[in-house]
Coordinates of N, CA and C in Angstrom, one line a residue:
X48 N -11.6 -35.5 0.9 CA -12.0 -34.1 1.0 C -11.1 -33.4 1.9
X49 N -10.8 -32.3 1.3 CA -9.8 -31.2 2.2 C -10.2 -30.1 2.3
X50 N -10.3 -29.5 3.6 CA -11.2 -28.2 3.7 C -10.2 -27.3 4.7
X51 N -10.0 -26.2 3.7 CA -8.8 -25.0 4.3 C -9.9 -24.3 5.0
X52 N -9.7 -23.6 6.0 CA -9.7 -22.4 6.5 C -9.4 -20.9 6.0
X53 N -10.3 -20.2 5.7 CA -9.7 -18.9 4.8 C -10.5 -18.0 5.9
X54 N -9.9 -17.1 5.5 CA -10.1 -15.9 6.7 C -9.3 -14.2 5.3
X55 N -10.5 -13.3 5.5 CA -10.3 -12.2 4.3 C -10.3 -10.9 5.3
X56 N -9.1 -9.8 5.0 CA -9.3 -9.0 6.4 C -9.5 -7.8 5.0
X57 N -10.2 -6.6 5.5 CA -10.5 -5.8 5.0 C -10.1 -4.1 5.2
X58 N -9.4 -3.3 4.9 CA -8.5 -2.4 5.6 C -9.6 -1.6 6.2
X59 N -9.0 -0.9 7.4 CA -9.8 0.2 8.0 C -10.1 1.2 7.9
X60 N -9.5 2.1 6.6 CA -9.1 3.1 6.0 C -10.8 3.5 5.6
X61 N -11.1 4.8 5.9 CA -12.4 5.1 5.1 C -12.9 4.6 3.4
X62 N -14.0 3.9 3.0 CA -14.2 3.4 2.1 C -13.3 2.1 1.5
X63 N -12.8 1.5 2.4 CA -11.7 0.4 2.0 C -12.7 -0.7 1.8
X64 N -14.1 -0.4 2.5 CA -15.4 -2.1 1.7 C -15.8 -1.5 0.6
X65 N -16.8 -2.3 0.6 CA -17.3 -2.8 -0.9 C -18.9 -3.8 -0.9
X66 N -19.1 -3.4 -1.7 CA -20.5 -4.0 -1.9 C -20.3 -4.8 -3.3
X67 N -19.2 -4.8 -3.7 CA -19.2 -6.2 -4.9 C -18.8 -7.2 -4.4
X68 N -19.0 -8.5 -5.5 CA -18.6 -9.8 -5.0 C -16.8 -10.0 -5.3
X69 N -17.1 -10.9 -4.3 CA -15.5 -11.3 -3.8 C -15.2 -12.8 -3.7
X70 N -14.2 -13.0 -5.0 CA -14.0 -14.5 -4.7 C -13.3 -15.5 -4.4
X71 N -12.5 -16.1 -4.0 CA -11.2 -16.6 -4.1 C -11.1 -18.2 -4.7
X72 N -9.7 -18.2 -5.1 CA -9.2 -19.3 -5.8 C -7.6 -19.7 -4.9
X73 N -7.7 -20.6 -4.3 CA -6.6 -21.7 -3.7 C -5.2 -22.1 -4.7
X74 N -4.1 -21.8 -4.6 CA -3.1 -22.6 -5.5 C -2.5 -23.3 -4.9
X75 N -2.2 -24.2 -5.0 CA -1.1 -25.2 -4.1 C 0.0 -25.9 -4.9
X76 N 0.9 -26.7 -4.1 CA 2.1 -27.6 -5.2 C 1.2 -28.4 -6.3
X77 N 0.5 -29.1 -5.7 CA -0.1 -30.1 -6.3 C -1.7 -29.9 -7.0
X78 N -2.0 -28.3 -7.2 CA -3.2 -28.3 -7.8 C -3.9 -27.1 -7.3
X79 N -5.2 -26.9 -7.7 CA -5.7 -25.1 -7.0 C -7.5 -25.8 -7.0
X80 N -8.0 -25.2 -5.9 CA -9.0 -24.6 -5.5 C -10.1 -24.7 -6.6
X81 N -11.3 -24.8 -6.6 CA -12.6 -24.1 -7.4 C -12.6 -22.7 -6.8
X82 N -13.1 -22.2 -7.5 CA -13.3 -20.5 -7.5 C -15.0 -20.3 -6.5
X83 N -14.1 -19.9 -5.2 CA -15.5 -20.1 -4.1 C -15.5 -18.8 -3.8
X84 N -16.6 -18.3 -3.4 CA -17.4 -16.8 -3.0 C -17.0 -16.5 -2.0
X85 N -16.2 -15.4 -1.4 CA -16.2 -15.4 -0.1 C -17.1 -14.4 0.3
X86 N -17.5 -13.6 -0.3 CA -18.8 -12.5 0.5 C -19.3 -11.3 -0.8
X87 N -20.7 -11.2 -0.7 CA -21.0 -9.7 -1.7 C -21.0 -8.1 -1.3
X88 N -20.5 -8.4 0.8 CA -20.1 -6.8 1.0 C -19.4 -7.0 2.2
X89 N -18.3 -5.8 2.4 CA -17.4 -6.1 3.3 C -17.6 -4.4 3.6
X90 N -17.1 -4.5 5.2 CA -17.4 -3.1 6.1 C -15.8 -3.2 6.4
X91 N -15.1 -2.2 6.1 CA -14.1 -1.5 6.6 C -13.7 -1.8 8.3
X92 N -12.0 -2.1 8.0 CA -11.9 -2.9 9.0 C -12.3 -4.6 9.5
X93 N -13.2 -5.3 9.0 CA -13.5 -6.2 9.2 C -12.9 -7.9 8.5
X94 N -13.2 -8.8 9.1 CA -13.1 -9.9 8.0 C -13.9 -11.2 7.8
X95 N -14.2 -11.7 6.7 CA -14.8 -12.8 6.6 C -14.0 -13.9 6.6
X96 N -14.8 -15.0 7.4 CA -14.0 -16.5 7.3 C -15.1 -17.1 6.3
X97 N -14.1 -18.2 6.0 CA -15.2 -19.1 4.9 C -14.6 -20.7 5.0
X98 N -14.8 -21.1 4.6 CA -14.1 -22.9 4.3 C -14.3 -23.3 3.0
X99 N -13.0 -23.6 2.5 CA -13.0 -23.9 1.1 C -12.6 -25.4 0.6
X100 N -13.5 -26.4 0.0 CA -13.7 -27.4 0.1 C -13.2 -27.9 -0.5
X101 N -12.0 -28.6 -1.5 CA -10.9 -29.2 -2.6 C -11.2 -30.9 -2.4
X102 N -11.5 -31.8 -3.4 CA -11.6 -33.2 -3.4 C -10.3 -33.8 -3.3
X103 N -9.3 -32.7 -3.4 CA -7.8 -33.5 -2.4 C -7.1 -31.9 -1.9
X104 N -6.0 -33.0 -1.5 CA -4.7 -32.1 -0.9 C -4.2 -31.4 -2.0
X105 N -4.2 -30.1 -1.8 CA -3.7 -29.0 -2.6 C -2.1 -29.3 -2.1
X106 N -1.4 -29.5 -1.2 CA -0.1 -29.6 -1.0 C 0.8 -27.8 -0.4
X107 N 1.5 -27.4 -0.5 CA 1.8 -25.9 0.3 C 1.0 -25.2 -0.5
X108 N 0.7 -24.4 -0.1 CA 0.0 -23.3 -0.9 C 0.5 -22.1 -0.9
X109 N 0.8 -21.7 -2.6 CA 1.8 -20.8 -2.8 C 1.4 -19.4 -3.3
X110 N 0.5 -19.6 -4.1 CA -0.7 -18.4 -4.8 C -2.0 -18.7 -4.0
X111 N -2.4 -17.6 -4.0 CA -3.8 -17.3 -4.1 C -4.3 -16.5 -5.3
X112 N -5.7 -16.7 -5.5 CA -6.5 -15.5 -6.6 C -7.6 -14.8 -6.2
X113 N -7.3 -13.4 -5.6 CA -8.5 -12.6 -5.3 C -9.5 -12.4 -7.0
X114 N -10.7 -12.6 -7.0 CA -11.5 -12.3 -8.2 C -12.5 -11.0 -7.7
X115 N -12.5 -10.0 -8.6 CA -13.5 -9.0 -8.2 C -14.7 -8.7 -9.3
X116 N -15.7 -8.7 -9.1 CA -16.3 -8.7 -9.9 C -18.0 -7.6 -9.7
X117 N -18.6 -7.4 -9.9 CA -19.9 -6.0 -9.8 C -20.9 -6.2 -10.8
X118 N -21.8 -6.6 -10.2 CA -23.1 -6.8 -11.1 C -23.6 -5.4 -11.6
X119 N -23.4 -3.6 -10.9 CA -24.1 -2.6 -11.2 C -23.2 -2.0 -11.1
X120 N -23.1 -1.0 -9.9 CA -21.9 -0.1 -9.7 C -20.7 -0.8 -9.3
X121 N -19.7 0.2 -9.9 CA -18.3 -0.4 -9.3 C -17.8 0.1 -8.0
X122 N -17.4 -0.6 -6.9 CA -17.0 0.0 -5.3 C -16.0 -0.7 -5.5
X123 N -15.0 0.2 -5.7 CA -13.5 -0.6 -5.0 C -13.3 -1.0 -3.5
X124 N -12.2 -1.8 -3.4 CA -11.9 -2.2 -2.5 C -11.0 -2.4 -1.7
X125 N -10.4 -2.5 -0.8 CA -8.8 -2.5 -0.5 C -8.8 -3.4 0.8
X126 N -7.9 -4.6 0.0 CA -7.9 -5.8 1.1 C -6.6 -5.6 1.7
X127 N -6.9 -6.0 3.1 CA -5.3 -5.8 4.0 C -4.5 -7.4 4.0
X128 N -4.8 -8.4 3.9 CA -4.4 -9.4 4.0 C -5.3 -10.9 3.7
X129 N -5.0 -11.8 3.4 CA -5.8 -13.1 3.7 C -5.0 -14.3 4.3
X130 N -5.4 -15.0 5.3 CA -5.1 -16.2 6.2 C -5.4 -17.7 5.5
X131 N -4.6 -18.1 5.2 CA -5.0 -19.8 4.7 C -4.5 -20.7 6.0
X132 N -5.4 -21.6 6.5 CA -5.0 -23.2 7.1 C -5.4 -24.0 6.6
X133 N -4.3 -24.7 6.4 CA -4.8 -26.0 5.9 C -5.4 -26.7 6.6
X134 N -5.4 -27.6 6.1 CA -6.3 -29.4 7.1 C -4.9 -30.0 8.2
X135 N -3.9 -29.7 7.5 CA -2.9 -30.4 8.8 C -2.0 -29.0 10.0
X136 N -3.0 -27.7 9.4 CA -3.1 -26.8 10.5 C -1.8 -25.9 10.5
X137 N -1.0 -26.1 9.0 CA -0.1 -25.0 8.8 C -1.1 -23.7 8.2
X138 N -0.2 -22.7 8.7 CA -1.1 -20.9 8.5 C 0.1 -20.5 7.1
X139 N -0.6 -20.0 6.4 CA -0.2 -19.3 5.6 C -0.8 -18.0 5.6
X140 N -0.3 -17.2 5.2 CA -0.4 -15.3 5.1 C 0.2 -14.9 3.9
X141 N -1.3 -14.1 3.3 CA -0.9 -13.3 2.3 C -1.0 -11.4 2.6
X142 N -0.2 -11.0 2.7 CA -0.2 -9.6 2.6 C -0.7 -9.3 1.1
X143 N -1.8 -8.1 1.4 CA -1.9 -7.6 -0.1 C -2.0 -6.0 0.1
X144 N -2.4 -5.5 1.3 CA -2.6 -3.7 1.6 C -2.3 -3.1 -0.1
X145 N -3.8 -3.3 -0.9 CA -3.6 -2.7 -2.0 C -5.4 -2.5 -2.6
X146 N -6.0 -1.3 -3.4 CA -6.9 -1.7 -3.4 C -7.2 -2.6 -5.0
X147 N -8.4 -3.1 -4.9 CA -9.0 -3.9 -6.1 C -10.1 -2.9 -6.7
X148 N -9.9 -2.8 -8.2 CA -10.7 -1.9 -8.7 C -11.2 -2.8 -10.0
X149 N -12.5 -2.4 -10.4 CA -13.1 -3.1 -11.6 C -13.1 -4.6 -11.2
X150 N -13.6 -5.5 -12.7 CA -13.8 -6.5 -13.0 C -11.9 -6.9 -13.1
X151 N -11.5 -7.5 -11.9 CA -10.2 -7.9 -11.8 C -9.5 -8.9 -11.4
X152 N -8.9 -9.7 -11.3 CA -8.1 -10.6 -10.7 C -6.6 -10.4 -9.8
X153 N -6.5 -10.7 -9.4 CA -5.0 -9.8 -8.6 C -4.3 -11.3 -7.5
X154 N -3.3 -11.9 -8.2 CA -2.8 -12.9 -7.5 C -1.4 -12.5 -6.5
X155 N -1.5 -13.1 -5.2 CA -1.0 -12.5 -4.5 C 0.1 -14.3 -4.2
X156 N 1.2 -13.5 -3.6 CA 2.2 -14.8 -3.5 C 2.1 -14.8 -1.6
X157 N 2.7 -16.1 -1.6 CA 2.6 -16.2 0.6 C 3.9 -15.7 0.8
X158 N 3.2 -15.1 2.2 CA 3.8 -13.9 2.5 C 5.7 -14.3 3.2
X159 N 6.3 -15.3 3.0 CA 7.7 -15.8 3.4 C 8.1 -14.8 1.6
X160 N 10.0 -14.7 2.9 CA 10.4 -13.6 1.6 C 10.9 -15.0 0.9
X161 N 11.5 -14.5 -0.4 CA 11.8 -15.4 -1.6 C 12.8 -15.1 -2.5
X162 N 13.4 -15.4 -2.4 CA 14.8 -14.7 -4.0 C 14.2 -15.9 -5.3
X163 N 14.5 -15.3 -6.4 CA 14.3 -16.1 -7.3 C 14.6 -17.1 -7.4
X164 N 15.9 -17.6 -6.9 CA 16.3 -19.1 -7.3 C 15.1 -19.8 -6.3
X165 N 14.5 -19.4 -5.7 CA 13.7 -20.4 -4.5 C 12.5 -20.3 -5.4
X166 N 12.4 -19.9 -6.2 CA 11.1 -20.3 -6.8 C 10.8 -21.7 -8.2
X167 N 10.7 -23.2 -7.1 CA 10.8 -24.1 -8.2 C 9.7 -24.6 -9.0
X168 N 8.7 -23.6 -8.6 CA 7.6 -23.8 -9.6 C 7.5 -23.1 -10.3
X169 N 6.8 -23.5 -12.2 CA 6.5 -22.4 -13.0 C 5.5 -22.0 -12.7
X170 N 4.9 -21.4 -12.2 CA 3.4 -20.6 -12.0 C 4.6 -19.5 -11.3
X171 N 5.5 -20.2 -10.3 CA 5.8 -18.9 -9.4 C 6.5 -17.8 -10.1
X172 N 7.6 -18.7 -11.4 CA 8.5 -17.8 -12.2 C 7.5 -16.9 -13.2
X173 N 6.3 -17.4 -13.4 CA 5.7 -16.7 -14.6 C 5.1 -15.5 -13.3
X174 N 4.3 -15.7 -12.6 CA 4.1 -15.0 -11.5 C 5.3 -13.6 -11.3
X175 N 6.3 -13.6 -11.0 CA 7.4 -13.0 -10.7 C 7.7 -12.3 -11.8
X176 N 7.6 -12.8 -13.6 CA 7.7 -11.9 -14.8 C 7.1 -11.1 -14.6
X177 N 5.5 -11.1 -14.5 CA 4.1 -10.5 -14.7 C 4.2 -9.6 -13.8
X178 N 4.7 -9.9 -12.6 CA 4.9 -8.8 -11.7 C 5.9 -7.7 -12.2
X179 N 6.9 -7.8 -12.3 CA 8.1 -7.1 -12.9 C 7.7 -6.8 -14.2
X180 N 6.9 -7.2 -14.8 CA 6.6 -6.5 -16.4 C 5.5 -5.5 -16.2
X181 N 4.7 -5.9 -14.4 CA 3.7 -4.6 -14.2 C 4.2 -3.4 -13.9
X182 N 5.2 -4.0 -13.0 CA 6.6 -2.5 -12.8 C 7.0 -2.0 -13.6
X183 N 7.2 -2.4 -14.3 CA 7.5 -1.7 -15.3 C 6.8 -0.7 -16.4
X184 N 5.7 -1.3 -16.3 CA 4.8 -0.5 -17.1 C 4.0 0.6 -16.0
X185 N 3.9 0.7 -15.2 CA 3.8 1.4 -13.9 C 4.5 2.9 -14.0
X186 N 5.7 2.1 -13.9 CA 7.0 3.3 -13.3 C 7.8 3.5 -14.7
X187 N 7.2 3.8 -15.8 CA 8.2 4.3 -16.9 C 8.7 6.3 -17.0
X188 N 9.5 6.1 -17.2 CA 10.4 7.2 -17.0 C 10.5 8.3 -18.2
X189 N 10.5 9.5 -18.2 CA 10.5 10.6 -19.1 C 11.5 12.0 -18.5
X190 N 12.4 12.4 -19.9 CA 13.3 13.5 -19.5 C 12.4 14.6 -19.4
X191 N 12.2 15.1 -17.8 CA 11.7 16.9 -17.8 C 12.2 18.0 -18.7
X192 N 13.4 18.0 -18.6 CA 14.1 18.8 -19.2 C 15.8 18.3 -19.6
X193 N 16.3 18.8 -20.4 CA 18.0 18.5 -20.4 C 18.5 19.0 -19.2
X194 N 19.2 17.4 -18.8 CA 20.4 17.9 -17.5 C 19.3 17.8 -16.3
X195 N 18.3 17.9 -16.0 CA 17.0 17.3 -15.1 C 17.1 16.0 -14.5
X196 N 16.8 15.6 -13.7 CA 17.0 14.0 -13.5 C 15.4 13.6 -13.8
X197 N 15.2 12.4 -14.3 CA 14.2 11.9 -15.1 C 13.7 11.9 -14.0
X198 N 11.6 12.0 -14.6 CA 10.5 11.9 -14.0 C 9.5 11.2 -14.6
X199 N 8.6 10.6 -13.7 CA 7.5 9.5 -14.4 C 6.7 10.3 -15.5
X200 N 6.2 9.4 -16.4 CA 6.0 9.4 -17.5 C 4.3 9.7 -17.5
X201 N 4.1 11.1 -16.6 CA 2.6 11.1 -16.5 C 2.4 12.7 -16.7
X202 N 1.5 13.4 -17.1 CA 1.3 14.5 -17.0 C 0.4 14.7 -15.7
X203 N 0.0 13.6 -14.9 CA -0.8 14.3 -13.8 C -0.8 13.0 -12.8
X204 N -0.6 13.2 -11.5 CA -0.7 11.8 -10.9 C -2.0 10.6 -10.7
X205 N -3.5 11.6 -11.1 CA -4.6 10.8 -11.4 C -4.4 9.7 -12.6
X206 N -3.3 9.9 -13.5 CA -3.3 8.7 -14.3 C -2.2 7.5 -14.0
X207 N -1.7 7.9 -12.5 CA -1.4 6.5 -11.9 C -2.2 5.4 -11.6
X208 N -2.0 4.4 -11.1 CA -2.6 3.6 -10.6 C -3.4 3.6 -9.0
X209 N -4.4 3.8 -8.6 CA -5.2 3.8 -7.5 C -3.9 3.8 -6.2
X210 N -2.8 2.3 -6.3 CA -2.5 2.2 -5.7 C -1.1 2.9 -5.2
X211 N -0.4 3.5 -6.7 CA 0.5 3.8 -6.7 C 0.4 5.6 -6.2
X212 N -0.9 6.3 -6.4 CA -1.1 7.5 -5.8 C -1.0 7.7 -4.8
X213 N -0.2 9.2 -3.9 CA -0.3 9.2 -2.8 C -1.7 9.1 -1.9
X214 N -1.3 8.7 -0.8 CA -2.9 8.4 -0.2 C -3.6 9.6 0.3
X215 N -4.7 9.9 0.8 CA -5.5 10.9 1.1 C -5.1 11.5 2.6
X216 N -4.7 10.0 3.3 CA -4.4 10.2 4.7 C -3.3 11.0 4.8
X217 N -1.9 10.8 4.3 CA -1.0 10.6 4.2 C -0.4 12.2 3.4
X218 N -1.6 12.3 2.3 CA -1.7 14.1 2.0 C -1.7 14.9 2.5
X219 N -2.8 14.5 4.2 CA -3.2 15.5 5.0 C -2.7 15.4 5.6
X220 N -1.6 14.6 6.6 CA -0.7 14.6 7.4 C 0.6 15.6 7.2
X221 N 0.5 15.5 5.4 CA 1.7 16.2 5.5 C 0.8 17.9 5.6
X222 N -0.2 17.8 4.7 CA -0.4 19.6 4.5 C -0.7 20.1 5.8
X223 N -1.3 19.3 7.2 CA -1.3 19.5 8.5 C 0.1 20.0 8.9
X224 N 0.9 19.3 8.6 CA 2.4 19.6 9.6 C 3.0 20.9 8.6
X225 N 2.7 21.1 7.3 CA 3.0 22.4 6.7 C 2.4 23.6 7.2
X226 N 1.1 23.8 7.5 CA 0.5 24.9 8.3 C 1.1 24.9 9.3
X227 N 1.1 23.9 10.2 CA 2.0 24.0 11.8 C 3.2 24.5 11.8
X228 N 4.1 24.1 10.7 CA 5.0 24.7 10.8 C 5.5 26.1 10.4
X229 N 4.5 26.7 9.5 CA 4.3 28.1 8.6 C 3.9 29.0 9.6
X230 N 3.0 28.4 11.0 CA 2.0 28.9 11.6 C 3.2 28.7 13.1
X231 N 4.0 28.2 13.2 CA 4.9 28.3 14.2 C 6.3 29.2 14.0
X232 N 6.4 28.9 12.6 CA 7.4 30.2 12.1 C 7.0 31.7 11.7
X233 N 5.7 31.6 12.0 CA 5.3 33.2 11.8 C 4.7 33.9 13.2
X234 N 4.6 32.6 14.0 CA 4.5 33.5 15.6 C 5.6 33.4 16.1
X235 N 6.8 33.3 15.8 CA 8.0 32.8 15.9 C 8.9 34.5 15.4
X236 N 8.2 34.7 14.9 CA 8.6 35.9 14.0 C 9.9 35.9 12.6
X237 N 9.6 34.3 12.4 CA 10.9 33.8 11.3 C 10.4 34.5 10.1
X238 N 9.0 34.3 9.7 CA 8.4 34.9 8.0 C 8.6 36.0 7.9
X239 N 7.9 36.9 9.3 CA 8.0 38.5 9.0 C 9.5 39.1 9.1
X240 N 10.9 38.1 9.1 CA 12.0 39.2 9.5 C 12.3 40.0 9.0
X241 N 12.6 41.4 8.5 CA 13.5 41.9 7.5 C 14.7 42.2 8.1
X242 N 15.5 41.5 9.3 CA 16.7 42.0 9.7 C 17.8 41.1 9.8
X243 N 18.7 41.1 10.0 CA 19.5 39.7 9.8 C 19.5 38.9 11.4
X244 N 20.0 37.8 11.8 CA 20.1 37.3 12.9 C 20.7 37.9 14.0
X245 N 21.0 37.9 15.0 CA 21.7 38.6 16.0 C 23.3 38.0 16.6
X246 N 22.9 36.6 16.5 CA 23.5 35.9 16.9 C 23.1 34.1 16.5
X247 N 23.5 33.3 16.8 CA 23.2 31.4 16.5 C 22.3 31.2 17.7
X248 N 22.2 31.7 18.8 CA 21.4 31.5 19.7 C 19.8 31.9 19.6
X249 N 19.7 33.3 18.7 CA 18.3 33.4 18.4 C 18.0 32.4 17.2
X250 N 18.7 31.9 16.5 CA 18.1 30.9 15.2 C 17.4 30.0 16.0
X251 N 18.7 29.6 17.0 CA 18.3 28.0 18.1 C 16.9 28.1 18.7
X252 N 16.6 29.3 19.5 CA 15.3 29.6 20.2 C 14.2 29.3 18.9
X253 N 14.1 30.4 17.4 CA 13.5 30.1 16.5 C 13.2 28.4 16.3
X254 N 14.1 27.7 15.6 CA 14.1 26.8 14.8 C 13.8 25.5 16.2
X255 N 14.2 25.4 17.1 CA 14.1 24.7 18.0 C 12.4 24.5 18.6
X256 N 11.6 25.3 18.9 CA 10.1 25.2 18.9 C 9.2 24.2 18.1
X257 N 10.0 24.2 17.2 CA 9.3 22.8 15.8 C 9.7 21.5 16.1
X258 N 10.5 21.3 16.8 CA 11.4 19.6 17.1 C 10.8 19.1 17.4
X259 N 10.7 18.2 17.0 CA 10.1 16.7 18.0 C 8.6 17.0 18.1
X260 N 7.7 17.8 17.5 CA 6.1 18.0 17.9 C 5.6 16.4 17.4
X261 N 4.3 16.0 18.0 CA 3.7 14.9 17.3 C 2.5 15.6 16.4
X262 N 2.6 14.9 15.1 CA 1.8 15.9 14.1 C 0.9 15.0 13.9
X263 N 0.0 14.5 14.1 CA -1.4 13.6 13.5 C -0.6 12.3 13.9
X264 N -0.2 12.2 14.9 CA 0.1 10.7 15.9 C 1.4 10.6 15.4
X265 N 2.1 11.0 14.6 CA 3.5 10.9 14.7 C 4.9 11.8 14.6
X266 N 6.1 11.6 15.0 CA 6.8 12.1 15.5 C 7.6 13.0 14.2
X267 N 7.7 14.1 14.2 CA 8.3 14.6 13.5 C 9.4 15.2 13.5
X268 N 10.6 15.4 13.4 CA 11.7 15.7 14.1 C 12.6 16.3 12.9
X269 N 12.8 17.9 12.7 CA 13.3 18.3 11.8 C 14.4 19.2 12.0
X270 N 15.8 18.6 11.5 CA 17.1 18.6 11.8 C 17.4 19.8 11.7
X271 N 18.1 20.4 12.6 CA 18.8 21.9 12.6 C 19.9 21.6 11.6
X272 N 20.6 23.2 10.6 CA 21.7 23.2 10.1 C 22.9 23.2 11.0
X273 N 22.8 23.5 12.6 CA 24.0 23.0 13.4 C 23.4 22.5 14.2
X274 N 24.6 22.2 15.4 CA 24.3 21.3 16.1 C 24.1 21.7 17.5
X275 N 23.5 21.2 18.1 CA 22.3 22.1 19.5 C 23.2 21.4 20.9
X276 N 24.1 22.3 21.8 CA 24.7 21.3 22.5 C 23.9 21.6 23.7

């Protein structure tokens, strides 16, 4: 009997749990896992451990299988990573920072980087198509107009994928630093000018006030057209 250590982390992002069931499946060199439960609700931020029981040595462990599944309502979910140890106390880490939506499966590779020729198993090569054939169907491309440089093949970005949409956080960071700056150029007196500059030194005083502010915890630093000695 061989019993891994699993450990499920859950992102901290508002509504990243879930009240559906969560399951996971083990892959290894030498064989994979029964499909064990790890929990029916997860709180944002948090993680579940579990121990997952195999009648042998699974061998490195290369895949995992997140299963998502909802008896009633659907609550997505967005896992930040999972931790495997084995029995002889090697850690393996899977990065996944993606969310899970519906009745899904979503296999995740361990987290060491990989070029293709290092992948000598077929699970990993078919793995690696499926991925690349999801890219692909993801990010297909359409001419805007003649002479335009091509744009994704969507009329609206709600028909991306959950994951592939800009994030909510990440929306408001920027439309925050857009007012700040609209709202620092117009007590600045840059929006209302109707006269021309006076000189390079009043632009400097203008455009210099905005440098380096921290906008919602990070640094924003936006480059003058010359250079400030």
């Amino acid at each position: 009997m061989a019993v891994y250590k699993v450990t499920v982390a859950t992102g901290d992002m508002v509504e990243a749990g879930t009240n559906n069931s969560i399951s996971i499946t083990l892959v290894g060199s030498y064989g994979e896992s029964r499909q064990t439960t790890v929990s029916f609700f997860f709180l944002p931020g948090k993680e579940k451990s579990l121990s997952v029981h195999c009648g042998q040595d699974l061998g490195p462990i290369v895949l995992i299988r997140l299963h998502k599944w909802r008896l009633f309502l659907e609550d997505a979910w967005f896992c930040k990573d999972v931790r495997v140890t084995a029995p002889n106390g090697t850690l393996y880490r899977f990065p996944c920072y993606q969310w899970l939506e519906g009745i899904t499966t979503v296999e995740l590779r361990e987290g060491s980087g990989k070029k293709l020729v290092d992948d000598e198993l077929q699970i990993l090569k078919e793995h690696r198509q499926q991925e690349l054939a999801a890219r692909q169907e993801a990010y297909r491309w359409k001419n805007f107009a003649q002479g335009w440089p091509r744009c994704l093949n969507v009329d609206s970005i709600f028909e991306l994928d959950s994951n592939i949409q800009f994030s909510c956080i990440r929306a408001t960071n920027f439309t925050g630093f857009l007012i700040f700056q609209e709202a620092s150029h117009f007590l600045s007196g840059f929006l209302l000018r109707r006269t021309s500059w006076n000189s390079l030194d009043e632009m400097r005083t203008v455009f210099s006030r905005t440098q380096g502010r921290d906008i919602g915890g990070c640094l924003v630093c936006c480059p003058l057209p010359f250079p400030l000695h």
